[in-house]
PDB file of C-alpha atoms in Angstrom:
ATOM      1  CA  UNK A  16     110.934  82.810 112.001  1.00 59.00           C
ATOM      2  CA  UNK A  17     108.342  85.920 111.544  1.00 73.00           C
ATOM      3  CA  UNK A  18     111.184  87.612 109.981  1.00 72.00           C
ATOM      4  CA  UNK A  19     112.356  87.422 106.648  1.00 70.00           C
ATOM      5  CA  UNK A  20     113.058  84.397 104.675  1.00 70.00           C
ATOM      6  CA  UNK A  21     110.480  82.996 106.957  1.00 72.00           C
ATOM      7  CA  UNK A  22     111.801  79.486 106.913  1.00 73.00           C
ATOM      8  CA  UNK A  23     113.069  76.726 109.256  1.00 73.00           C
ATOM      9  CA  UNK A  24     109.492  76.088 110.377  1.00 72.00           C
ATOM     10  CA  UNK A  25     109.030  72.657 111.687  1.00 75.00           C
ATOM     11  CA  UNK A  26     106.712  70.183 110.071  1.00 75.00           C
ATOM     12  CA  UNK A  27     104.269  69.639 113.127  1.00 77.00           C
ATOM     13  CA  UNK A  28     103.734  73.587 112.965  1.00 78.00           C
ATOM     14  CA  UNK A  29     102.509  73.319 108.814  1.00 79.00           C
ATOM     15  CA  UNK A  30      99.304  73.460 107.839  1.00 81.00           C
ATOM     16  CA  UNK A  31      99.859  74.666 104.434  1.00 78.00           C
ATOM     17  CA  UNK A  32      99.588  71.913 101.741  1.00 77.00           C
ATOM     18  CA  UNK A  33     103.052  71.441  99.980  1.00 71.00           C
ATOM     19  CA  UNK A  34     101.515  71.044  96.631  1.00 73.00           C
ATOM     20  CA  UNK A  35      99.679  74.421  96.488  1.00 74.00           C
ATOM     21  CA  UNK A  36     102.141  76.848  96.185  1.00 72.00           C
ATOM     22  CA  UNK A  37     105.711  77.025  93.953  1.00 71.00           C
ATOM     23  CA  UNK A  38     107.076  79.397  96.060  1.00 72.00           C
ATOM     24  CA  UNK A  39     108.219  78.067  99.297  1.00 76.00           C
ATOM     25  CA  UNK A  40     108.939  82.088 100.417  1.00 77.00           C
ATOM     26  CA  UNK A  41     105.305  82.385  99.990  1.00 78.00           C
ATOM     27  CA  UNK A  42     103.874  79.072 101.762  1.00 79.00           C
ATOM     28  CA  UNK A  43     106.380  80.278 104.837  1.00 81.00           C
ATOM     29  CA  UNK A  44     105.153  83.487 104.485  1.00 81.00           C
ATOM     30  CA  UNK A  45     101.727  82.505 104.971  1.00 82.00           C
ATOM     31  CA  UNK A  46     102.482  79.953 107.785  1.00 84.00           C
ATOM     32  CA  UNK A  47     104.709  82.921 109.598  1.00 84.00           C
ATOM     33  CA  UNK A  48     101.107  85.016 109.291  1.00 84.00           C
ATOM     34  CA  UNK A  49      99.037  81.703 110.604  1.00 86.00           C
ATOM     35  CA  UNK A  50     101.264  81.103 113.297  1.00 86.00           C
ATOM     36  CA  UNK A  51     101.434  85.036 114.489  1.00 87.00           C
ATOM     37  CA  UNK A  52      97.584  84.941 114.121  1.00 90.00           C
ATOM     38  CA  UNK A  53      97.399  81.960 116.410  1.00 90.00           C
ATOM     39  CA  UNK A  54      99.916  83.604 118.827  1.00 91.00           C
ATOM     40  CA  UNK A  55      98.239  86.425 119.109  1.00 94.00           C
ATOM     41  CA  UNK A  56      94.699  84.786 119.897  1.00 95.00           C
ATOM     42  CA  UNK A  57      96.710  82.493 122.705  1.00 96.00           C
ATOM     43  CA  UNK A  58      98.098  86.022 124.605  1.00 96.00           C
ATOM     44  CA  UNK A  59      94.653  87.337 124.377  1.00 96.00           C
ATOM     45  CA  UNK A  60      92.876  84.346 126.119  1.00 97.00           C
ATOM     46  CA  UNK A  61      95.452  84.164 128.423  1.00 97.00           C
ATOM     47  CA  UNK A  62      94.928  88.104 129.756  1.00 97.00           C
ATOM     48  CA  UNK A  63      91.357  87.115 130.100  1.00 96.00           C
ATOM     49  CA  UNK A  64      92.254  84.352 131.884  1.00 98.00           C
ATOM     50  CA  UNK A  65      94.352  85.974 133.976  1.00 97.00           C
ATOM     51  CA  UNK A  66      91.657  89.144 134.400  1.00 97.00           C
ATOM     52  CA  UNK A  67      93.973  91.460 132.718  1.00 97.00           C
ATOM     53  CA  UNK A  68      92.062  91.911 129.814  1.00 95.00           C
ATOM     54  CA  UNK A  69      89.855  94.481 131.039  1.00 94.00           C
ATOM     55  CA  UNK A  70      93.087  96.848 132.543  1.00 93.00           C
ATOM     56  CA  UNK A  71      95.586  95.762 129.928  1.00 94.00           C
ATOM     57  CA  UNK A  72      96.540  98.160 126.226  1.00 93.00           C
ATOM     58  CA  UNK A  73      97.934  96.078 123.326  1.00 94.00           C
ATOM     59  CA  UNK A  74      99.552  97.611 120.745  1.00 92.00           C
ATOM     60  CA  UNK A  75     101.129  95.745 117.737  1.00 89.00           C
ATOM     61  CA  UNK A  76     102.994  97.083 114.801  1.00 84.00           C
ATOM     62  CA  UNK A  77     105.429  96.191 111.660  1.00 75.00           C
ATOM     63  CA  UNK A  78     107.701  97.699 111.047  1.00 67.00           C
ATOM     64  CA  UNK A  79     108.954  96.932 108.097  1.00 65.00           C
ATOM     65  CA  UNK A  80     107.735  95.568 104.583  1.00 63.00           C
ATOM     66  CA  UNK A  81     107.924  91.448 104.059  1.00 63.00           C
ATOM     67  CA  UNK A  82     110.921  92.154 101.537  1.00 63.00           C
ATOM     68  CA  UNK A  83     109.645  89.210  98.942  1.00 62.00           C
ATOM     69  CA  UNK A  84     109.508  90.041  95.447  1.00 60.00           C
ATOM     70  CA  UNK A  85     109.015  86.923  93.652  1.00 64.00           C
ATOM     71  CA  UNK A  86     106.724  87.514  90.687  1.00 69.00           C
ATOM     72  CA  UNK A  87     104.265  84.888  92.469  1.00 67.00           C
ATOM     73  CA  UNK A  88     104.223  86.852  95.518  1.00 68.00           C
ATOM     74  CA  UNK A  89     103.019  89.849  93.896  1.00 68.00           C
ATOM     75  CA  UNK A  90     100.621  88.499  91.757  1.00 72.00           C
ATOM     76  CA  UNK A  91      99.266  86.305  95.361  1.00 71.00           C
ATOM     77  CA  UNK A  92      99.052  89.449  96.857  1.00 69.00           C
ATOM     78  CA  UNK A  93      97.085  91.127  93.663  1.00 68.00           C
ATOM     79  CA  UNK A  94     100.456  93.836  94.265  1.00 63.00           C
ATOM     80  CA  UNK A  95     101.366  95.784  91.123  1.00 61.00           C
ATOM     81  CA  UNK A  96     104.537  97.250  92.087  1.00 55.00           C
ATOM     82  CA  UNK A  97     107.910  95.786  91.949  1.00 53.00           C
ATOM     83  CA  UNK A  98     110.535  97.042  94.479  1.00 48.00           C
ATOM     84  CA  UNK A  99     111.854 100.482  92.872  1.00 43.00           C
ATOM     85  CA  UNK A 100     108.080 101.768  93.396  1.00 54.00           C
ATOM     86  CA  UNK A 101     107.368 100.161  96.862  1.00 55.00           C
ATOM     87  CA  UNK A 102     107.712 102.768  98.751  1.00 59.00           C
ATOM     88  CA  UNK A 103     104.379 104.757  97.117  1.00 58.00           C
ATOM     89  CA  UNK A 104     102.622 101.597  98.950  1.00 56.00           C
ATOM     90  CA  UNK A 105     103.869 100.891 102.071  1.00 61.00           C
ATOM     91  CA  UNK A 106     101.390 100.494 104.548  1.00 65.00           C
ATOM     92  CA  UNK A 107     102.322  98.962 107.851  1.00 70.00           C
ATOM     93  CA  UNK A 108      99.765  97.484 110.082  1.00 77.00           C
ATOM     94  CA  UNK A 109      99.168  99.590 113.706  1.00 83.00           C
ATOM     95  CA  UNK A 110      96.739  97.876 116.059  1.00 88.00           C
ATOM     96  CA  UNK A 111      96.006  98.999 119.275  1.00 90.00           C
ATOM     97  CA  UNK A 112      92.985  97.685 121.482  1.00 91.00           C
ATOM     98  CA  UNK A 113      92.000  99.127 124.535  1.00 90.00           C
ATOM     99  CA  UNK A 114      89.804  97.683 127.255  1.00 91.00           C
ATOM    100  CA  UNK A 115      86.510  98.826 127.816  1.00 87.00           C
ATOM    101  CA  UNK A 116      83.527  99.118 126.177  1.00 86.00           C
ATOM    102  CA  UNK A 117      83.016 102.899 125.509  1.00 85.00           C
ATOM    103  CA  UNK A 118      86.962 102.157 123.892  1.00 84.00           C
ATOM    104  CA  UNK A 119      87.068 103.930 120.465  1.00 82.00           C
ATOM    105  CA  UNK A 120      86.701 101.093 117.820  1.00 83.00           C
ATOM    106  CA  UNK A 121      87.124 100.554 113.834  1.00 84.00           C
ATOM    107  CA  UNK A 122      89.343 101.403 110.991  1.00 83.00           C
ATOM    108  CA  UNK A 123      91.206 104.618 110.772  1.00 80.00           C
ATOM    109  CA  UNK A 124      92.975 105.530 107.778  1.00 76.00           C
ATOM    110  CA  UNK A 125      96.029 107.828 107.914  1.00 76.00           C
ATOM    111  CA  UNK A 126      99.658 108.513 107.023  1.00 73.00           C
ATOM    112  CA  UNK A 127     101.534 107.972 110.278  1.00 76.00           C
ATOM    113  CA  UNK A 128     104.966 107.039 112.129  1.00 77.00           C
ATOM    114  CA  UNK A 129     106.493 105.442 114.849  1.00 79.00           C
ATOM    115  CA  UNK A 130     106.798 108.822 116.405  1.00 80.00           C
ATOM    116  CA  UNK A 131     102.986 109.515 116.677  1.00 83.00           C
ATOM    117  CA  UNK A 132     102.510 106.070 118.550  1.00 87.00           C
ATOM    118  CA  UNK A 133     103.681 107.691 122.106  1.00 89.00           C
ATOM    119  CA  UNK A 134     101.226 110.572 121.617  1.00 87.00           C
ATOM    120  CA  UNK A 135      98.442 108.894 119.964  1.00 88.00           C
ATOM    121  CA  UNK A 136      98.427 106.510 123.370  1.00 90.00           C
ATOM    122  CA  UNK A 137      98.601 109.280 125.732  1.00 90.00           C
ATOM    123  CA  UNK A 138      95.743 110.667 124.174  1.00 87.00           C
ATOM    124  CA  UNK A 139      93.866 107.121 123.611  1.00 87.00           C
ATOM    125  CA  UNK A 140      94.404 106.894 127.864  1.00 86.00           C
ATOM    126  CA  UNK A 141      92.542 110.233 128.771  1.00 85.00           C
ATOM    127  CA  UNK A 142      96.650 112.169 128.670  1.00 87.00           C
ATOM    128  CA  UNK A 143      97.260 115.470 127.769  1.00 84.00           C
ATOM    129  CA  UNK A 144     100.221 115.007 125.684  1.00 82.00           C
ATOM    130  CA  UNK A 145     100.969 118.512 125.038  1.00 79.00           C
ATOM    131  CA  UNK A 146     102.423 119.113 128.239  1.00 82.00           C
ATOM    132  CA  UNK A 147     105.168 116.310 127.447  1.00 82.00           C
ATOM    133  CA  UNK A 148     108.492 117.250 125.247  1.00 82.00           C
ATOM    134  CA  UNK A 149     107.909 114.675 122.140  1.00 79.00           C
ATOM    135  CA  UNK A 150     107.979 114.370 118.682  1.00 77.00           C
ATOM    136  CA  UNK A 151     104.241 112.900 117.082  1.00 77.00           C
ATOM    137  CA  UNK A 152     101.257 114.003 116.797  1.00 78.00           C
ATOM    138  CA  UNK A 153      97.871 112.041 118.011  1.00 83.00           C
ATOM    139  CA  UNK A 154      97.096 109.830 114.914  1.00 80.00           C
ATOM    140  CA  UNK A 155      93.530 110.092 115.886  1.00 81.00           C
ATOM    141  CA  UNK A 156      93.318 113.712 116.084  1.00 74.00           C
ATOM    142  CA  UNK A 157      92.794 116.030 113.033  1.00 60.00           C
ATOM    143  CA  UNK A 158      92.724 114.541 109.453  1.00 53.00           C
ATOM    144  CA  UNK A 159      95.437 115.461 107.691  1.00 50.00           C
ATOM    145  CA  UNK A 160      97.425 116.062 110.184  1.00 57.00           C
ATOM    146  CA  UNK A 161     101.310 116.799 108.562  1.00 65.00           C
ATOM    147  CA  UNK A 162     104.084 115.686 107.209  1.00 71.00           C
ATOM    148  CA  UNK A 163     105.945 111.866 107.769  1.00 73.00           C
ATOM    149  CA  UNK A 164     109.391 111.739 107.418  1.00 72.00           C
ATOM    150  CA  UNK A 165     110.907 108.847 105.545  1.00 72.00           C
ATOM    151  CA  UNK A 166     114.482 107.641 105.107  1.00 71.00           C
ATOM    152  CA  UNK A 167     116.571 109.330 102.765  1.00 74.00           C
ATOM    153  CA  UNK A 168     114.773 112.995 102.485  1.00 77.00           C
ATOM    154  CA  UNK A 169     111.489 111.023 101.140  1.00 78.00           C
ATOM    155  CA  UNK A 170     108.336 112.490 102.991  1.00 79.00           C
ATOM    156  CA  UNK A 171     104.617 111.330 102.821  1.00 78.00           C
ATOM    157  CA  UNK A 172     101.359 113.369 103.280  1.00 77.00           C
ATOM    158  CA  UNK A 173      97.697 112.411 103.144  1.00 75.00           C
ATOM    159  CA  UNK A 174      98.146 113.830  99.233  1.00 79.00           C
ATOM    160  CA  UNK A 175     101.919 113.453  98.147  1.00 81.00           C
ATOM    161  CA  UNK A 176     104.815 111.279  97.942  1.00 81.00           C
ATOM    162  CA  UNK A 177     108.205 113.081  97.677  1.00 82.00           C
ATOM    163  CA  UNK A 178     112.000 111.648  96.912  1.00 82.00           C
ATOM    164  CA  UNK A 179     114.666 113.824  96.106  1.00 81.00           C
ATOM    165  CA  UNK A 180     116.595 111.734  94.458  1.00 75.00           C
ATOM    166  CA  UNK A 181     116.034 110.406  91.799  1.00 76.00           C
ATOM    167  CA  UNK A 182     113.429 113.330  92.275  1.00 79.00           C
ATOM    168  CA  UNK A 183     109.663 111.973  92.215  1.00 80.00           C
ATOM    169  CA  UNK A 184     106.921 113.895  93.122  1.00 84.00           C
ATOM    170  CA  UNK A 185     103.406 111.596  92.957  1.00 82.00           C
ATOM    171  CA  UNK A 186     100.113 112.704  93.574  1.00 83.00           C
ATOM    172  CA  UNK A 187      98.181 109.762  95.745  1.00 79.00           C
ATOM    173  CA  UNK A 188      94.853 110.559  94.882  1.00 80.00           C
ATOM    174  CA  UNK A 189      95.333 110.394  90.782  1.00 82.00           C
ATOM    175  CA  UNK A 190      98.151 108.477  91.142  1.00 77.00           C
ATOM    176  CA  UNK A 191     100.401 110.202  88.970  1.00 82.00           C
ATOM    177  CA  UNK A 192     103.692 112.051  88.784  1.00 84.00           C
ATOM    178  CA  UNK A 193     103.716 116.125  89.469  1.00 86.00           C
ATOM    179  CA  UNK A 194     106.182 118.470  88.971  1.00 84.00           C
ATOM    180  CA  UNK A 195     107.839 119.653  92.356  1.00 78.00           C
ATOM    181  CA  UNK A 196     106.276 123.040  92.497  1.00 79.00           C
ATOM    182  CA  UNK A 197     102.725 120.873  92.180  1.00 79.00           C
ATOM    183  CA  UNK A 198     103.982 118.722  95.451  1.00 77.00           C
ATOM    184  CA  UNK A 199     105.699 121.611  97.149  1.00 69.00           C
ATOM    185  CA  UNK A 200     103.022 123.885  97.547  1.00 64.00           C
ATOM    186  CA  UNK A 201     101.795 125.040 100.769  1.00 52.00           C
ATOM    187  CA  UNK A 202     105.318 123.012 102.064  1.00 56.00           C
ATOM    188  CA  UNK A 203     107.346 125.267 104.400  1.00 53.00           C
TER     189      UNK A 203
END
């Protein structure tokens, strides 16, 4: 399963060595990553073979964490936090390719949602999307560019992280806690 304890995979699909890691969460984990990898690859060759590469728009997301805290996980993983703190690091892969060769390409860095995918695509295809009723913003457009909503009241900008209860307000550039004025400044 890609999903969460990650198990039941059969043998013939391993190629992890048994003896290298303690945690089996973490040697499923890594074969659920190897196998997605290799899945991924497979659908790509078989667009081109099918000569829908060149028309075709992939887009591929998480949308959630890997929920394994095992003290050998983090430490794999080089993570620091444990699971109270998790959210001040949540970062969920977004890929999107687009055919063509003048496509944009590289690494952009931003706070974003689910919301801005349906805009940030318009936009991506040559699409006004201002003229459409919809929540988002282009994810690509200007830095900066607002507020993300999280679960609970919690919100996320490209400088704070805000949860109202218990109430933390954390700068993300010095990575330390502020006072809510400090974080709701400039907030309307």
């Amino acid at each position: 399963s890609l999903h969460f304890p990650y198990g039941d995979w059969p043998e013939f699909t391993r190629q992890l060595p048994d003896d290298h890691f303690k945690d089996e969460r973490l040697r499923n984990f890594l074969e659920a990553m190897r196998f997605l990898d290799t899945a991924v690859a497979e659908f790509f060759v078989g667009l081109e073979e099918r000569g829908l590469l060149g028309e075709t728009v992939v887009v591929l997301y998480g949308d959630h964490d890997a929920g394994m805290w095992s003290k050998e996980i983090r430490e794999f993983f080089n993570f620091r936090a444990r699971r109270p703190n998790w959210d001040l690091f949540d970062q969920l892969p977004l890929m999107i390719w687009l055919p063509g060769d003048d496509a944009p390409r590289g690494l952009v860095e931003t706070t974003t949602g689910l919301s801005d995918l349906p805009v940030t695509l318009l936009a991506l295809m040559g699409v006004d999307p201002a003229s459409y009723a919809m929540m988002g913003r282009n994810a690509l457009g200007e830095p900066n560019g607002g507020v993300l909503s999280r679960p609970r009241g919690h919100w996320i900008d490209e400088t704070y992280y805000y949860q109202p209860a218990p109430y933390l307000c954390f700068s993300l550039e010095s990575r330390r806690r502020l006072e809510l004025e400090e974080c709701t400044a400039g907030v309307e």
